[in-house]
Amino acid sequence: MDDFRFQDLLAEALAIGRVPDDASDDERTRLAELLETASTLRAAATTVRAEATAALPHARARFQRHVVASRQASFARPAAVLKPARRAWWSVFVAHRGLALGGAAVALALLAVVATFALQSAGGNVETAQALNPGDYVQFEGVVETTGTAAGGRSLQLQTADLGAVTVDLAADTPVVAGEAQIDSSALAPGKAVVVAGVVGQNRRVAASALTVSAQTPVALPRKVPFKKLERLLPGLEGRIVTFAVASGTRASVILEAADGNRYLLAVDEQSAQRLLALVTVLGARVAVSRDAASPAGTFSLAVTEEPDAATGGRLSLSGVEGVVTARNGTTFTVLTRGRGPVEVVIRPATRILVTRNAVDQARFVSGKDPGVGHVVVVSGVLDSASGRLTAGLVIVGARLARVTP
Amino acid sequence: MRDDEVSSDDQAADGRDATASLARRASAHDPAAWEEIFDRNWHPVFAFVRFRLRGAAEAEDIAAHVFEVAYARAAHFDYRGVPIEAWLIGIARNLVRDYVKKRGRRGFEEELVDALAPGEPDAAAAVDLREDLRAAMQTLTDDQQAVLSLRFLLDKSVADTARLMERSEDAVKNLQRRALAAMHRALAGAAYPAGRAS
């Protein structure tokens, strides 16, 4: 059979919707098969069009926000920044495709927040602000300088090597762990070294979702250690994670302490962040840094080369799970995981919930109107060994799994 | 007869002028031009990426990003008769290719799909687009996916498809033949009656 003749016959068949009269028997059989396949695709086009129509208002609003934000950015940008060779640090956020919350608008908001932080922080600097932004979920180390009371709980003034002075608020039900036991927060005294997980608020405050005492004997307050923002991959860069921050469902950053003592702030790609969160604890993990060519500029991949020893290292007593939501009852989810089977996850008001790539409407998910059943989630939190429940500090909601309808 | 020909030519010239004007305004980041471009091209761009991705939410995200990328690159768009739609489709192809490549390396969700998908039936899945079509599409080459999307999801003619893919019409016919044959094999002949997809 002549390929050219057959492709012309097929083109004609597709145009007229039936097998042409001059086709041979053999050609008829093949043409009928291909017409049927084309018909299947065309039938699906109706559904695709309906989906596109349904998505249009949301997508249009997103694009309009993008246009407005881009125009504001171009108007606001000083001439000196327009030099093409130099990229503003926040351009990594604009360049990231997964930034579903309005792209440049968010970058602008972050820029404003950074400026505010830089002004608020008497002892801080711009680097500090880049690592700590309101709304971020963070894990970091510090030493208690003073203690006090806050609404419904306690507050701790911490000194940290990377972030400077930070106030940590502990609610009455915030788990505080020393060794393997939960302790009362009143036992936290100046000089205690602690690791904290929580959500950054205004004025350099962090609402803790968990806190672990990492050294029982008093230690000296740490001195601020400067760090550099990593823009380009340094060959062979490895180090220990000393601070971890998740800003959105697709964006995270770490401060890495390299073997030579230098510290680097680097944006990590989405998959690296998710893998880190699925570790028992992120802080203290030793990682190797690489670059994925498909990732946005200034974003790096991390491969864990050595997991921290939570038992002996005094690290944050967190557990991470990844799986699929199979049921929800109010603030309790059942997450089906591969390694542990079903795990009950409880969210609290302080839980940070992030969504990747518009996977779900965040407000509807938080309120329970969308229970999130079928969605992939990564959860980091405190595991209650007695009940087996995981109290979440951070939940990242990913795509909903497609299922084959039989 | 002659009058008709002149009129038709004039209409075509007017259309080219209007498109060139739209392209110029788009290059200058005119919001009204971009609104028009978005409304004209949202459906084709969404349809083009839909079957290459796992769900409508992913398609919406990528399709929306196509316009954001286009807007960012607008100043560099050289019209010269290249349809804006072709430019957007080109961006969409690259974004999908990068996304799928990256996702393939990640493996996180795929592993979970393999491990967990054969679980309890989910009533909500009924609204999902035909998973078998999407899976079959994944077995095709990038060009084959593109030709099927353009010809049968976007209902483009062979000539339009050739222009959008920057190929000759013969090349498109050849590609379409191979793509449909590959799709037929991938579906293992289990074609569904029209309407089941919805």
XYZ file of C-alpha atoms in Angstrom:
604
model
C 0.000 0.000 0.000
C 1.337 3.399 -1.009
C 1.826 5.633 2.038
C 1.238 8.824 0.073
C -1.965 7.474 -1.419
C -3.134 6.297 1.973
C -2.434 9.590 3.720
C -4.362 11.415 0.998
C -7.224 8.958 1.332
C -7.202 9.505 5.091
C -7.224 13.286 4.681
C -10.184 12.959 2.350
C -11.956 10.537 4.680
C -11.511 12.901 7.602
C -12.817 15.795 5.522
C -15.947 14.025 4.256
C -16.524 11.892 7.347
C -16.555 8.526 5.591
C -14.310 6.169 3.664
C -13.830 7.416 0.080
C -15.403 5.312 -2.616
C -12.152 4.581 -4.420
C -10.469 2.930 -1.415
C -9.570 -0.729 -1.709
C -10.896 -3.295 0.778
C -7.642 -3.304 2.719
C -7.571 0.484 2.766
C -11.196 0.579 3.870
C -10.447 -1.518 6.924
C -7.584 0.677 8.019
C -9.366 3.911 7.209
C -12.400 2.825 9.229
C -10.180 2.213 12.257
C -8.534 5.591 11.993
C -11.832 7.366 11.410
C -13.156 5.747 14.565
C -10.119 6.965 16.525
C -10.540 10.471 15.127
C -14.192 10.345 16.063
C -13.276 9.394 19.621
C -10.989 12.398 19.849
C -13.579 14.729 18.372
C -16.142 13.515 20.877
C -13.756 14.351 23.687
C -13.289 17.847 22.270
C -16.763 18.766 23.509
C -15.759 17.943 27.066
C -12.493 19.812 26.695
C -14.361 22.865 25.479
C -16.696 22.709 28.456
C -13.715 22.465 30.795
C -12.058 25.429 29.106
C -15.241 27.464 29.441
C -15.524 26.573 33.114
C -11.903 27.540 33.721
C -12.130 30.788 31.758
C -13.310 33.225 34.477
C -10.661 32.118 36.951
C -7.921 32.087 34.332
C -8.939 35.460 32.977
C -8.890 36.974 36.462
C -5.459 35.463 37.048
C -4.157 36.887 33.797
C -5.625 40.308 34.535
C -3.890 40.301 37.918
C -0.690 39.329 36.171
C -0.990 42.177 33.665
C -1.762 44.722 36.369
C 1.086 43.532 38.560
C 3.522 43.490 35.646
C 2.610 47.009 34.691
C 2.938 48.203 38.282
C 6.296 46.488 38.509
C 7.534 48.113 35.327
C 6.347 51.536 36.484
C 7.815 51.112 39.944
C 11.150 49.696 38.849
C 13.966 52.193 39.036
C 16.002 52.638 35.889
C 19.103 51.125 37.432
C 17.321 47.810 37.927
C 16.441 47.645 34.262
C 19.953 46.598 33.369
C 19.383 43.233 31.700
C 22.491 41.616 33.118
C 21.335 41.948 36.691
C 18.352 40.033 38.013
C 16.522 41.263 41.066
C 16.526 38.623 43.781
C 12.781 38.314 43.702
C 12.780 37.565 39.975
C 13.073 33.904 40.879
C 9.549 34.134 42.158
C 8.257 35.834 39.038
C 10.011 33.324 36.809
C 8.572 30.341 38.616
C 5.778 28.862 36.585
C 4.065 27.304 39.549
C 3.414 30.603 41.235
C -0.330 30.428 40.986
C -1.249 33.308 43.259
C -0.786 36.110 40.865
C 2.854 35.916 39.916
C 4.382 39.293 40.046
C 1.730 40.627 42.415
C 2.988 38.248 45.041
C 6.576 39.162 44.242
C 5.712 42.808 44.721
C 3.988 42.065 47.995
C 7.011 40.120 49.159
C 9.232 42.983 48.157
C 7.152 45.320 50.290
C 7.304 42.885 53.178
C 11.054 42.611 52.826
C 11.392 46.351 52.955
C 9.193 46.469 56.040
C 11.201 43.757 57.725
C 14.446 45.422 56.892
C 13.193 48.567 58.593
C 11.656 46.735 61.541
C 14.719 44.724 62.320
C 17.107 46.870 64.268
C 19.847 44.284 64.254
C 18.846 42.529 61.089
C 19.598 43.113 57.481
C 18.112 42.440 54.098
C 19.389 38.878 54.140
C 17.444 38.191 57.293
C 14.268 39.526 55.770
C 14.719 37.345 52.697
C 14.719 34.250 54.866
C 11.737 35.158 57.012
C 8.515 36.467 55.521
C 5.042 36.660 57.011
C 3.011 33.628 56.075
C 6.037 31.379 55.642
C 6.112 28.070 57.417
C 9.571 27.826 58.992
C 11.794 25.504 60.954
C 14.821 27.043 62.638
C 17.179 26.796 65.602
C 17.740 29.325 68.361
C 18.506 29.936 72.001
C 16.010 31.316 74.516
C 17.028 34.797 75.640
C 13.970 35.798 77.652
C 10.556 34.363 78.385
C 7.198 36.009 78.911
C 3.491 35.519 78.608
C 1.345 36.005 75.545
C -2.360 35.749 74.904
C -3.331 32.239 75.961
C 0.216 30.971 76.297
C 3.867 31.918 76.508
C 6.255 33.862 74.381
C 9.974 33.332 74.022
C 12.523 35.792 72.753
C 15.061 33.757 70.794
C 18.406 34.672 69.372
C 19.275 32.811 66.210
C 22.394 32.641 64.101
C 20.556 33.140 60.833
C 17.489 35.199 61.589
C 18.613 37.401 64.446
C 16.089 38.044 67.224
C 12.749 36.273 66.822
C 9.749 36.117 69.142
C 8.099 32.721 69.347
C 4.505 32.445 70.577
C 3.424 29.182 72.154
C -0.279 28.439 72.450
C -1.514 26.390 75.394
C -1.684 23.281 73.229
C 1.574 23.737 71.324
C 3.613 20.560 71.799
C 6.892 21.226 73.618
C 9.214 18.246 73.629
C 12.423 17.501 75.520
C 14.047 14.179 74.795
C 11.140 11.902 74.072
C 8.701 13.448 76.499
C 6.335 16.361 76.218
C 7.066 18.989 78.841
C 5.327 22.088 80.090
C 6.369 25.267 78.364
C 7.106 26.830 81.756
C 10.261 24.692 81.814
C 11.704 26.742 78.995
C 14.305 28.980 80.558
C 16.899 31.374 79.165
C 19.874 29.560 77.719
C 17.882 26.588 76.417
C 18.691 25.679 72.831
C 15.511 24.953 70.920
C 14.288 24.162 67.469
C 10.987 25.610 66.343
C 8.427 24.914 63.644
C 5.734 27.482 62.980
C 4.272 30.206 60.858
C 5.844 33.630 60.552
C 3.635 36.554 61.510
C 4.200 40.280 61.639
C 6.946 41.979 63.612
C 9.300 39.007 63.566
C 6.934 36.793 65.510
C 6.490 33.098 64.850
C 3.390 31.180 65.968
C 4.932 27.844 66.888
C 3.279 24.600 65.900
C 5.984 22.563 67.679
C 9.092 23.215 69.719
C 11.831 20.879 70.826
C 14.521 21.482 73.427
C 17.730 20.449 71.697
C 20.172 20.947 74.599
C 19.302 20.649 78.262
C 22.354 22.464 79.512
C 22.377 26.229 79.000
C 24.297 27.463 76.012
C 25.556 30.894 75.011
C 23.417 33.048 72.776
C 24.491 32.601 69.175
C 26.051 35.404 67.222
C 24.502 36.424 63.969
C 26.201 34.640 61.091
C 25.947 36.339 57.709
C 24.777 34.278 54.793
C 24.807 34.753 51.061
C 21.986 34.176 48.669
C 23.048 31.473 46.253
C 22.428 32.601 42.699
C 24.588 30.121 40.821
C 25.484 26.562 41.632
C 28.786 26.107 43.398
C 30.342 22.823 42.254
C 30.257 20.165 44.931
C 28.261 22.268 47.382
C 27.062 20.203 50.315
C 25.981 21.189 53.762
C 23.645 20.899 56.693
C 20.218 22.530 56.676
C 19.974 25.006 59.543
C 16.816 26.864 58.524
C 13.928 25.749 56.364
C 11.113 27.958 55.047
C 8.124 27.134 52.867
C 6.483 30.149 51.279
C 3.884 28.574 49.036
C 2.820 25.217 47.760
C 5.551 25.372 45.175
C 8.248 27.471 46.786
C 10.638 26.836 49.620
C 14.088 27.887 50.712
C 16.766 26.699 53.083
C 19.799 28.136 54.765
C 22.638 25.726 54.382
C 25.769 25.573 56.494
C 28.571 24.364 54.240
C 31.572 22.394 55.398
C 33.751 25.499 55.263
C 31.401 27.325 57.640
C 29.838 29.576 55.012
C 26.078 29.836 55.036
C 23.916 30.091 51.931
C 20.278 30.953 51.428
C 18.929 29.068 48.450
C 15.538 28.581 46.843
C 14.765 24.904 46.381
C 12.511 23.311 43.825
C 9.119 21.927 44.664
C 10.040 18.270 44.642
C 13.046 18.817 46.877
C 10.851 20.685 49.358
C 8.299 17.903 49.403
C 10.961 15.288 49.948
C 12.453 17.277 52.780
C 9.084 17.610 54.439
C 8.568 13.885 54.255
C 11.678 13.376 56.383
C 11.272 12.893 60.104
C 13.015 16.212 60.509
C 14.494 18.620 58.039
C 16.889 20.583 60.218
C 20.244 18.920 60.436
C 19.767 16.943 57.220
C 22.939 16.889 55.159
C 22.224 17.607 51.515
C 24.011 17.905 48.200
C 22.996 20.813 45.991
C 22.464 20.493 42.250
C 20.688 22.358 39.479
C 17.832 20.990 37.441
C 17.947 22.612 34.013
C 14.158 22.612 33.853
C 13.825 24.550 37.112
C 13.559 28.326 37.193
C 16.776 30.279 37.449
C 18.074 30.539 40.982
C 16.255 27.396 42.092
C 18.183 24.346 43.223
C 17.596 20.662 43.857
C 18.610 19.039 47.110
C 19.496 15.391 47.546
C 19.593 14.196 51.138
C 22.925 12.479 51.740
C 22.473 11.947 55.464
C 19.294 12.174 57.488
C 19.579 13.766 60.909
C 19.440 11.484 63.889
C 16.357 12.749 65.696
C 17.027 10.581 68.743
C 20.513 11.793 69.461
C 20.683 15.048 67.631
C 18.076 16.881 69.641
C 16.354 17.854 66.454
C 12.798 18.941 66.020
C 10.498 16.066 66.867
C 8.435 16.231 63.728
C 7.058 13.554 61.522
C 6.396 13.849 57.837
C 3.969 11.830 55.770
C 2.945 11.902 52.160
C -0.124 10.242 50.777
C -3.655 10.699 49.583
C -6.608 12.025 51.558
C -9.184 9.268 51.713
C -11.593 10.736 54.249
C -12.219 13.856 56.257
C -14.230 14.577 59.346
C -14.050 18.233 60.278
C -10.449 18.974 61.121
C -9.324 15.353 60.980
C -8.154 13.733 57.761
C -7.281 10.184 56.971
C -4.211 10.132 54.763
C -3.350 6.866 53.066
C 0.419 6.526 52.920
C 2.541 3.874 51.369
C 4.875 3.211 54.261
C 2.554 3.616 57.242
C -0.868 2.844 55.822
C -3.657 5.175 56.947
C -2.571 8.034 59.213
C -4.953 10.402 60.982
C -3.938 14.016 60.527
C -5.407 16.789 62.656
C -5.263 20.410 61.581
C -5.384 23.262 64.064
C -5.890 27.005 63.636
C -2.113 27.431 63.593
C -1.664 24.867 60.823
C -0.296 26.363 57.630
C -2.108 24.990 54.601
C -0.566 25.542 51.195
C -1.815 24.531 47.787
C 0.245 23.638 44.746
C -0.748 24.758 41.270
C -4.366 25.637 42.011
C -4.950 22.021 42.971
C -7.808 23.054 45.209
C -9.454 26.258 46.357
C -7.577 26.972 49.562
C -10.448 28.702 51.366
C -12.886 25.916 50.515
C -10.371 23.322 51.617
C -9.681 25.056 54.916
C -13.375 25.524 55.625
C -14.115 21.909 54.771
C -16.476 22.764 51.919
C -14.004 20.893 49.764
C -12.867 17.959 51.903
C -9.864 17.343 49.684
C -10.579 13.648 49.267
C -8.409 12.207 46.518
C -5.767 14.912 46.742
C -2.120 14.171 47.327
C -0.865 15.832 50.511
C 2.451 16.232 52.252
C 2.127 16.807 55.982
C 4.664 17.810 58.568
C 3.706 17.750 62.219
C 3.962 16.220 65.644
C 3.087 12.566 66.019
C 1.279 11.500 69.156
C 2.627 8.007 69.639
C -0.263 7.045 71.927
C -3.070 7.872 69.529
C -1.065 7.597 66.331
C -2.429 10.967 65.252
C -0.301 13.518 63.509
C -1.001 17.134 64.500
C -0.109 19.091 61.404
C 2.061 22.179 61.382
C 2.114 22.284 57.618
C -0.081 20.674 54.979
C 0.726 20.994 51.293
C -2.165 19.986 49.073
C -1.242 18.699 45.639
C -3.108 17.451 42.614
C -6.142 15.294 42.834
C -5.427 11.824 41.558
C -7.192 10.936 38.359
C -8.868 7.580 38.430
C -9.792 5.352 35.584
C -13.517 4.979 35.369
C -14.182 1.361 34.556
C -17.040 38.011 -10.235
C -14.182 40.420 -10.347
C -15.832 42.595 -7.719
C -16.159 39.586 -5.432
C -12.500 38.759 -5.833
C -11.502 42.293 -5.027
C -13.810 42.301 -2.027
C -12.405 39.006 -0.773
C -8.864 40.241 -1.184
C -9.755 43.418 0.603
C -11.263 41.460 3.478
C -8.168 39.316 3.770
C -5.984 42.412 3.704
C -8.163 44.029 6.365
C -7.825 40.904 8.481
C -4.052 40.939 8.128
C -3.961 44.618 9.011
C -6.131 44.083 12.052
C -3.970 41.189 13.220
C -0.789 43.143 12.623
C -2.258 46.055 14.558
C -3.222 43.723 17.395
C 0.291 42.265 17.412
C 1.834 45.749 17.535
C -0.412 46.750 20.431
C 0.388 43.483 22.185
C 4.105 44.144 21.769
C 3.550 47.470 23.518
C 1.780 45.621 26.372
C -1.547 47.288 25.639
C -3.946 45.718 28.190
C -6.928 45.902 25.829
C -4.975 44.040 23.156
C -4.035 41.363 25.641
C -7.599 41.024 26.805
C -8.595 40.402 23.201
C -5.763 37.923 22.694
C -6.700 36.076 25.847
C -10.378 35.813 24.980
C -9.663 34.721 21.413
C -7.103 32.119 22.299
C -7.999 30.729 25.709
C -10.039 27.825 24.357
C -7.478 26.705 21.751
C -4.575 26.961 24.153
C -6.450 25.070 26.869
C -7.557 22.382 24.415
C -4.058 22.072 23.025
C -2.518 21.295 26.409
C -5.439 19.401 27.933
C -4.719 15.843 26.836
C -1.043 16.079 27.583
C -1.704 16.800 31.228
C -3.327 14.898 33.998
C -6.383 16.961 34.684
C -8.318 20.116 33.991
C -6.636 21.926 36.905
C -3.179 21.239 35.492
C -4.346 22.286 32.033
C -5.782 25.512 33.435
C -2.549 26.288 35.237
C -0.333 25.637 32.236
C -2.667 27.381 29.797
C -2.844 30.423 32.056
C 0.905 30.412 32.302
C 1.173 30.414 28.495
C -0.411 33.866 28.443
C 1.774 35.112 31.270
C 4.895 33.973 29.442
C 3.619 35.472 26.193
C 2.929 38.768 27.923
C 6.410 38.767 29.419
C 7.945 38.110 26.003
C 5.616 40.398 24.093
C 8.267 42.961 23.292
C 10.219 40.277 21.444
C 7.298 38.981 19.387
C 8.037 39.608 15.736
C 4.698 39.455 13.921
C 5.714 39.245 10.263
C 2.654 37.217 9.409
C 3.117 34.590 12.111
C -0.306 34.153 13.683
C -0.475 35.053 17.349
C -2.188 31.723 17.895
C 0.831 29.911 16.448
C 3.094 31.844 18.760
C 0.967 30.895 21.784
C 0.774 27.260 20.684
C 4.560 27.245 20.384
C 4.907 28.538 23.939
C 2.356 25.975 25.105
C 4.306 23.147 23.482
C 7.490 24.180 25.230
C 5.843 24.643 28.599
C 4.086 21.294 28.450
C 7.264 19.568 27.317
C 9.235 21.067 30.190
C 6.491 20.356 32.682
C 6.053 16.730 31.672
C 9.805 16.212 31.608
C 10.175 17.669 35.056
C 7.226 15.763 36.427
C 8.586 12.544 34.979
C 11.786 13.023 36.885
C 9.950 13.861 40.078
C 7.964 10.655 40.161
C 6.290 11.511 43.449
C 2.703 11.621 42.332
C 3.195 8.941 39.691
C 4.489 6.574 42.320
C 1.477 7.287 44.441
C -0.833 6.792 41.494
C 0.713 3.400 40.866
C 0.557 2.459 44.504
C -2.800 3.844 45.426
C -4.982 4.425 42.384
C -6.639 0.995 42.296
C -8.427 1.859 45.527
C -12.064 2.543 46.214
C -14.124 3.954 43.378
C -14.518 7.686 43.533
C -17.800 9.069 42.326
C -16.218 12.396 41.492
C -14.017 10.676 38.923
C -16.986 10.486 36.603
C -16.483 14.116 35.707
C -12.873 13.565 34.782
C -11.965 13.475 31.164
C -11.300 10.133 29.570
C -8.235 8.826 31.351
C -7.619 6.240 28.637
C -7.364 8.941 25.993
C -4.919 10.894 28.085
C -2.864 7.801 28.789
C -2.872 6.834 25.111
C -1.811 10.349 24.172
C 1.187 10.060 26.462
C 2.516 7.194 24.352
C 2.768 9.399 21.248
C 5.614 11.619 20.203
C 5.410 15.329 20.829
C 4.648 16.039 17.170
C 1.994 13.340 17.059
C 0.311 14.776 20.141
C 0.418 18.222 18.606
C -1.123 17.168 15.316
C -3.957 15.271 17.006
C -4.683 18.153 19.354
C -4.761 20.664 16.533
C -6.710 18.554 14.062
C -9.297 16.930 16.295
C -9.526 18.868 19.548
C -9.149 22.296 17.971
C -10.743 21.224 14.677
C -8.038 22.890 12.596
C -7.786 22.147 8.887
C -4.711 20.467 7.466
C -3.596 23.820 6.061
C -4.025 25.615 9.408
C -2.308 22.790 11.252
C 0.597 22.985 8.812
C 0.919 26.709 9.428
C 0.700 26.349 13.208
C 3.283 23.560 13.229
C 5.445 25.225 10.596
C 5.305 22.122 8.415
C 4.147 21.379 4.906
C 0.638 20.061 4.374
C 2.060 16.749 3.166
C 4.106 16.473 6.319
C 0.987 17.100 8.407
C -0.980 14.464 6.486
C 1.808 11.983 7.044
C 2.086 12.870 10.704
C -1.665 12.663 11.152
C -1.738 9.189 9.606
C 1.004 7.941 11.899
C -0.492 9.643 14.933
C -3.958 8.227 14.422
C -2.504 4.763 13.846
C -0.442 5.017 17.011
C -3.426 6.314 18.944
C -5.568 3.497 17.634
C -2.969 0.961 18.763
C -2.627 2.649 22.152
C -6.340 2.535 22.711
C -6.189 -1.110 21.666
C -9.195 -0.583 19.506
C -11.340 0.145 22.555
C -12.972 3.207 21.063
C -15.863 4.574 23.057
C -19.119 5.712 21.605
C -19.399 9.444 21.208
C -20.674 11.115 24.346
C -19.126 8.775 26.850
C -16.308 11.218 27.317
C -18.538 13.762 28.936
